[in-house]
Amino acid sequence: MTRIAFIGLGIMGGPMAANLVEAGHDVIGFNRSRAKVDALVDRGGRAAASVQEAVREADVVITMLPDSPDVERVVLGEDGVLAAARPGTLVVDASTIRPDVSVRIAEAARAKDVGALDAPVSGGEPAAIEGALSIMVGGESADVETARPVLEAVGSTVVHVGPAGSGQIVKAANQLIVAGTIQLVAEAIVFLEAHGVDAEQAVKVLAGGLAGNRILDRKSAGMLGREFTPGFRVDLHHKDLGIVTSAAREVGVAIPLGALAAQLMGALRAQGRGGLDHSALLLLVEQLSGRARS
Ligand code: NAD
């Protein structure tokens, strides 16, 4: 049993923390809004009233927060994780943030004799609930091995991809592929419907051939039914595509389709649709095609 502080109990963090309780760990949770902490307590976890209270006794601290500034504030801030963590604690950031911020956190942690890993995840809310996330881990090998039993309670694929920040680079590649694939699936669905083909049947056969992919499997039903409850919010994918485009630029790699996907995601957000699931890219395709329903 590991004593785990879990900070950020949202769409992903909530079920991840519950799975850690289920696996027999002692989980103490903190979230900005108290209702999410109460939900963890209902699942057998414990409640903390502050970051420091959660972290003080912990062996492992997991953060699952929206964006880089949130993680910087919670981990590096005056009342933050590193200020409260005992030497020997391991801090695992599962959020998707800028790789340079992960590197800075690892350096600040090392100065306090605290271990740090960037361990962003893929698989979305269903995989978080099932404990079947794919986890890309950056950091030192010894820390990865310490964290492995904890990570394996929330993920089915846990891979050490390199030093601090590498997990975030792999996650950025993940988000590049996901955005581009959603856009193509959205275009295919609007195209099929415009031709009067039964799109539901079409999706079934497409999923069995070379065009088959997880977006088609998991997101097409929602897209066909125009059901865009998140899931993964457009706001968050917009953030991730900002990370992708600047990280590609840093190394001089051209990502023309990725850049286009980033523009489309930004446009959807600018239309006030940042709170929808990222599969709502379909609405933009309809609009561009003069086929918007509302
Ligand atoms: P979310 O907004 O549902 O959850 C974030 C939680 O953090 C919220 O409950 C919020 O109240 C809490 N929070 C924010 N600031 C805080 C603070 N200072 N102190 C304590 N709690 C604070 O977001 P999510 O969808 O769970 O995503 C979390 C991270 O995981 C993001 O970086 C996202 O990009 C990444 N991610 C999300 C998905 C997905 O499908 N939702 C999949 C993979 C990765």
Coordinates of C-alpha atoms and ligand atoms in Angstrom, one line a residue:
M1 CA 0.0 0.0 0.0
T2 CA 1.3 3.4 -1.0
R3 CA 0.2 6.7 0.6
I4 CA -0.9 8.8 -2.4
A5 CA -1.9 12.5 -2.5
F6 CA -4.1 13.1 -5.5
I7 CA -4.6 16.7 -6.6
G8 CA -7.1 17.5 -9.4
L9 CA -10.1 15.3 -9.3
G10 CA -11.8 16.2 -12.5
I11 CA -13.0 14.1 -15.5
M12 CA -9.7 12.1 -15.5
G13 CA -8.4 12.6 -11.9
G14 CA -11.6 11.5 -10.2
P15 CA -11.8 8.0 -11.7
M16 CA -8.0 7.6 -11.5
A17 CA -8.0 8.3 -7.8
A18 CA -11.0 6.0 -7.3
N19 CA -9.0 3.2 -9.1
L20 CA -6.0 3.8 -6.8
V21 CA -8.4 3.3 -3.8
E22 CA -9.7 0.2 -5.4
A23 CA -6.2 -1.2 -5.8
G24 CA -5.7 -0.9 -2.0
H25 CA -3.8 2.4 -1.8
D26 CA -4.3 5.1 0.8
V27 CA -5.5 8.0 -1.3
I28 CA -5.9 11.5 0.1
G29 CA -7.5 13.9 -2.4
F30 CA -7.6 17.6 -2.9
N31 CA -9.5 19.6 -5.5
R32 CA -10.4 23.3 -5.9
S33 CA -14.1 22.5 -5.7
R34 CA -15.0 20.5 -2.7
A35 CA -17.8 18.3 -4.3
K36 CA -15.1 16.3 -6.2
V37 CA -13.2 15.6 -3.0
D38 CA -16.5 14.4 -1.4
A39 CA -17.0 12.1 -4.4
L40 CA -13.6 10.5 -3.7
V41 CA -14.5 10.1 0.0
D42 CA -17.6 8.2 -1.1
R43 CA -15.4 5.8 -3.0
G44 CA -13.2 5.1 0.1
G45 CA -10.6 7.9 -0.2
R46 CA -9.7 10.6 2.3
A47 CA -10.2 14.3 2.1
A48 CA -7.6 17.1 2.4
A49 CA -8.5 20.8 2.8
S50 CA -5.3 22.0 1.1
V51 CA -2.5 20.9 -1.2
Q52 CA -0.1 20.9 1.8
E53 CA -2.4 18.8 3.9
A54 CA -2.7 16.2 1.1
V55 CA 1.1 16.2 0.5
R56 CA 2.6 16.2 3.9
E57 CA 2.4 12.5 4.7
A58 CA 2.4 11.2 1.1
D59 CA 5.0 8.8 -0.5
V60 CA 3.7 9.6 -4.0
V61 CA 1.9 12.8 -5.1
I62 CA -0.1 12.8 -8.3
T63 CA -1.3 16.0 -10.0
M64 CA -4.0 15.9 -12.7
L65 CA -4.7 19.6 -13.5
P66 CA -5.8 21.4 -16.7
D67 CA -2.8 23.4 -17.9
S68 CA 0.9 24.4 -17.4
P69 CA 0.1 27.5 -15.1
D70 CA -2.1 25.3 -12.9
V71 CA 0.7 22.7 -12.4
E72 CA 3.3 25.4 -11.9
R73 CA 1.2 27.1 -9.2
V74 CA 0.3 23.8 -7.4
V75 CA 3.7 22.2 -7.6
L76 CA 6.1 25.2 -7.4
G77 CA 3.9 27.7 -5.6
E78 CA 4.6 29.0 -2.0
D79 CA 1.9 26.7 -0.5
G80 CA 2.6 24.1 -3.1
V81 CA 3.6 20.4 -3.4
L82 CA 7.4 20.9 -3.2
A83 CA 7.1 23.2 -0.2
A84 CA 5.3 20.5 1.7
A85 CA 6.9 17.3 0.4
R86 CA 9.3 15.3 2.5
P87 CA 12.7 14.3 0.9
G88 CA 12.2 11.0 -0.9
T89 CA 8.7 11.8 -2.0
L90 CA 7.9 11.1 -5.7
V91 CA 5.8 13.7 -7.6
V92 CA 4.0 12.4 -10.7
D93 CA 2.4 14.9 -13.0
A94 CA -0.2 13.2 -15.2
S95 CA -1.5 16.5 -16.7
T96 CA -0.7 17.4 -20.3
I97 CA 1.5 20.5 -20.1
R98 CA 4.5 22.1 -21.9
P99 CA 7.6 19.9 -21.9
D100 CA 9.8 22.8 -20.7
V101 CA 7.6 23.2 -17.6
S102 CA 8.0 19.4 -16.8
V103 CA 11.8 19.8 -17.1
R104 CA 11.7 22.8 -14.7
I105 CA 9.6 20.9 -12.2
A106 CA 12.0 18.0 -12.3
E107 CA 14.9 20.3 -11.6
A108 CA 13.2 22.1 -8.8
A109 CA 12.2 18.7 -7.3
R110 CA 15.7 17.3 -7.5
A111 CA 17.0 20.4 -5.6
K112 CA 14.7 19.3 -2.7
D113 CA 15.6 15.6 -2.9
V114 CA 12.2 14.8 -4.4
G115 CA 11.7 12.7 -7.5
A116 CA 9.6 13.9 -10.4
L117 CA 8.0 12.2 -13.4
D118 CA 5.9 13.6 -16.2
A119 CA 3.4 10.9 -16.9
P120 CA 0.6 12.3 -19.3
V121 CA -2.1 9.8 -20.2
S122 CA -4.1 8.9 -23.2
G123 CA -7.4 7.0 -23.6
G124 CA -9.9 9.6 -22.3
E125 CA -12.5 9.3 -19.7
P126 CA -13.6 5.7 -20.5
A127 CA -10.0 4.4 -20.1
A128 CA -9.6 6.5 -16.9
I129 CA -12.7 4.7 -15.5
E130 CA -11.6 1.3 -16.7
G131 CA -8.0 1.8 -15.3
A132 CA -6.8 1.2 -18.9
L133 CA -4.9 4.4 -19.7
S134 CA -1.8 4.5 -21.9
I135 CA 0.8 6.4 -19.9
M136 CA 3.9 7.9 -21.4
V137 CA 6.5 8.5 -18.7
G138 CA 9.5 10.9 -18.7
G139 CA 12.1 10.9 -15.9
E140 CA 14.7 8.8 -14.2
S141 CA 14.5 5.0 -14.5
A142 CA 14.6 4.4 -10.7
D143 CA 11.7 6.8 -10.2
V144 CA 9.7 5.1 -13.0
E145 CA 10.2 1.7 -11.3
T146 CA 9.0 3.2 -7.9
A147 CA 5.9 4.7 -9.6
R148 CA 5.2 1.6 -11.8
P149 CA 2.9 -0.3 -9.3
V150 CA 0.9 2.9 -8.8
L151 CA 0.7 3.7 -12.6
E152 CA -0.3 0.2 -13.4
A153 CA -3.3 0.6 -11.1
V154 CA -4.6 3.3 -13.5
G155 CA -3.1 2.3 -16.8
S156 CA -2.7 -0.8 -18.9
T157 CA 0.2 0.5 -21.0
V158 CA 3.0 2.2 -19.0
V159 CA 6.1 3.1 -21.0
H160 CA 9.2 4.9 -19.9
V161 CA 10.0 7.1 -23.0
G162 CA 13.1 9.0 -21.8
P163 CA 14.3 11.8 -19.5
A164 CA 12.1 14.5 -17.9
G165 CA 9.9 16.2 -20.5
S166 CA 9.9 13.2 -22.9
G167 CA 6.5 12.0 -21.7
Q168 CA 5.0 15.4 -22.7
I169 CA 6.7 15.2 -26.1
V170 CA 5.1 11.8 -26.8
K171 CA 1.7 13.1 -25.5
A172 CA 2.0 16.1 -27.9
A173 CA 2.5 13.6 -30.8
N174 CA -0.6 11.8 -29.5
Q175 CA -2.7 14.9 -29.6
L176 CA -1.4 15.7 -33.1
I177 CA -2.7 12.3 -34.3
V178 CA -6.0 12.5 -32.4
A179 CA -6.9 16.0 -33.7
G180 CA -6.1 15.2 -37.3
T181 CA -8.0 11.9 -37.1
I182 CA -11.1 13.5 -35.6
Q183 CA -11.1 16.1 -38.4
L184 CA -10.9 13.5 -41.1
V185 CA -13.6 11.4 -39.5
A186 CA -15.8 14.5 -39.2
E187 CA -15.3 15.3 -42.9
A188 CA -16.1 11.7 -43.8
I189 CA -19.4 11.7 -41.8
V190 CA -20.6 15.1 -43.3
F191 CA -19.6 13.8 -46.8
L192 CA -21.5 10.5 -46.3
E193 CA -24.6 12.3 -45.0
A194 CA -24.6 14.8 -47.8
H195 CA -24.6 11.9 -50.3
G196 CA -27.6 10.4 -48.6
V197 CA -25.7 7.3 -47.6
D198 CA -26.6 5.6 -44.3
A199 CA -23.7 7.0 -42.3
E200 CA -24.2 4.6 -39.4
Q201 CA -23.8 1.6 -41.7
A202 CA -20.9 3.2 -43.6
V203 CA -19.0 3.8 -40.3
K204 CA -19.4 0.0 -39.5
V205 CA -17.7 -1.0 -42.7
L206 CA -15.1 1.7 -42.6
A207 CA -14.1 0.6 -39.1
G208 CA -13.3 -2.9 -40.4
G209 CA -10.9 -1.8 -43.1
L210 CA -7.7 0.2 -43.4
A211 CA -9.6 3.4 -42.5
G212 CA -10.5 1.8 -39.1
N213 CA -9.2 3.7 -36.1
R214 CA -10.1 4.4 -32.4
I215 CA -11.8 7.7 -33.1
L216 CA -14.2 6.0 -35.5
D217 CA -14.8 3.3 -32.9
R218 CA -15.3 5.6 -29.9
K219 CA -16.4 9.0 -31.2
S220 CA -18.5 8.3 -34.3
A221 CA -21.7 7.4 -32.5
G222 CA -21.6 10.8 -30.7
M223 CA -20.8 12.6 -33.9
L224 CA -23.6 10.9 -35.8
G225 CA -26.0 11.8 -33.0
R226 CA -24.6 15.4 -32.6
E227 CA -23.9 14.6 -28.9
F228 CA -20.9 16.6 -27.8
T229 CA -20.8 16.3 -24.0
P230 CA -17.2 16.1 -23.0
G231 CA -15.1 13.8 -22.8
F232 CA -12.2 15.9 -23.8
R233 CA -13.0 19.6 -24.0
V234 CA -12.1 21.6 -27.1
D235 CA -10.4 24.1 -24.7
L236 CA -8.0 21.4 -23.6
H237 CA -7.2 20.2 -27.1
H238 CA -6.6 23.8 -28.2
K239 CA -4.1 24.1 -25.3
D240 CA -2.4 20.8 -26.5
L241 CA -2.2 21.9 -30.1
G242 CA -0.4 25.1 -28.9
I243 CA 2.1 22.8 -27.3
V244 CA 2.4 20.7 -30.5
T245 CA 2.9 23.6 -32.8
S246 CA 5.5 25.4 -30.7
A247 CA 7.4 22.1 -29.9
A248 CA 7.5 21.3 -33.7
R249 CA 8.7 24.8 -34.5
E250 CA 11.5 24.4 -31.8
V251 CA 13.0 21.5 -33.8
G252 CA 12.2 22.8 -37.2
V253 CA 9.7 20.1 -38.1
A254 CA 6.9 21.0 -40.5
I255 CA 3.4 19.8 -39.4
P256 CA 1.1 21.3 -42.1
L257 CA -1.9 19.1 -41.3
G258 CA -1.3 19.6 -37.6
A259 CA -1.2 23.4 -38.0
L260 CA -4.5 23.3 -39.9
A261 CA -6.1 21.1 -37.2
A262 CA -4.8 23.7 -34.6
Q263 CA -6.5 26.5 -36.6
L264 CA -9.8 24.6 -36.8
M265 CA -9.7 23.8 -33.1
G266 CA -9.0 27.4 -32.3
A267 CA -11.9 28.6 -34.5
L268 CA -14.3 26.2 -32.8
R269 CA -13.2 27.6 -29.5
A270 CA -13.5 31.2 -30.7
Q271 CA -17.1 30.5 -31.6
G272 CA -17.8 29.8 -27.9
R273 CA -17.7 26.0 -28.3
G274 CA -14.7 25.4 -26.0
G275 CA -16.7 23.5 -23.5
L276 CA -17.8 20.8 -26.1
D277 CA -16.1 17.5 -26.8
H278 CA -13.3 17.8 -29.4
S279 CA -15.4 15.7 -31.8
A280 CA -17.5 18.9 -32.2
L281 CA -15.0 19.7 -35.0
L282 CA -17.8 18.2 -37.1
L283 CA -19.9 21.3 -36.4
L284 CA -17.2 23.4 -38.1
V285 CA -17.2 21.0 -41.2
E286 CA -21.0 21.4 -41.4
Q287 CA -20.7 25.2 -41.2
L288 CA -17.9 25.4 -43.8
S289 CA -20.1 23.2 -46.1
G290 CA -23.2 25.4 -45.6
R291 CA -25.0 22.5 -43.8
A292 CA -25.1 23.8 -40.2
R293 CA -28.3 22.6 -38.5
S294 CA -28.4 25.5 -36.0
Ligands
NAD1 P1 -10.9 18.8 -15.7 O1 -11.0 20.2 -15.9 O2 -12.1 17.9 -15.7 O3 -10.2 18.5 -14.2 C1 -9.2 19.3 -13.7 C2 -9.5 19.4 -12.2 O4 -8.5 20.1 -11.5 C3 -10.8 20.1 -11.9 O5 -11.6 19.3 -11.0 C4 -10.4 21.4 -11.2 O6 -11.3 21.8 -10.2 C5 -9.1 21.0 -10.6 N1 -8.2 22.1 -10.3 C6 -7.8 23.1 -11.2 N2 -6.9 23.9 -10.6 C7 -6.7 23.4 -9.3 C8 -5.9 23.8 -8.3 N3 -5.2 24.9 -8.3 N4 -5.9 23.1 -7.1 C9 -6.7 22.0 -7.0 N5 -7.5 21.5 -8.0 C10 -7.5 22.3 -9.2 O7 -9.8 18.3 -16.7 P2 -9.5 16.8 -17.2 O8 -10.3 16.5 -18.4 O9 -9.6 15.8 -16.0 O10 -8.0 16.9 -17.7 C11 -6.9 17.0 -16.8 C12 -5.6 17.0 -17.6 O11 -5.6 15.7 -18.2 C13 -5.4 18.0 -18.6 O12 -4.1 18.4 -18.7 C14 -5.9 17.3 -19.9 O13 -5.3 17.9 -21.1 C15 -5.4 15.9 -19.6 N6 -6.1 14.8 -20.3 C16 -7.5 14.8 -20.4 C17 -8.2 13.8 -21.0 C18 -9.7 13.7 -21.2 O14 -10.2 12.9 -22.0 N7 -10.4 14.5 -20.4 C19 -7.4 12.7 -21.6 C20 -6.0 12.7 -21.5 C21 -5.4 13.8 -20.8

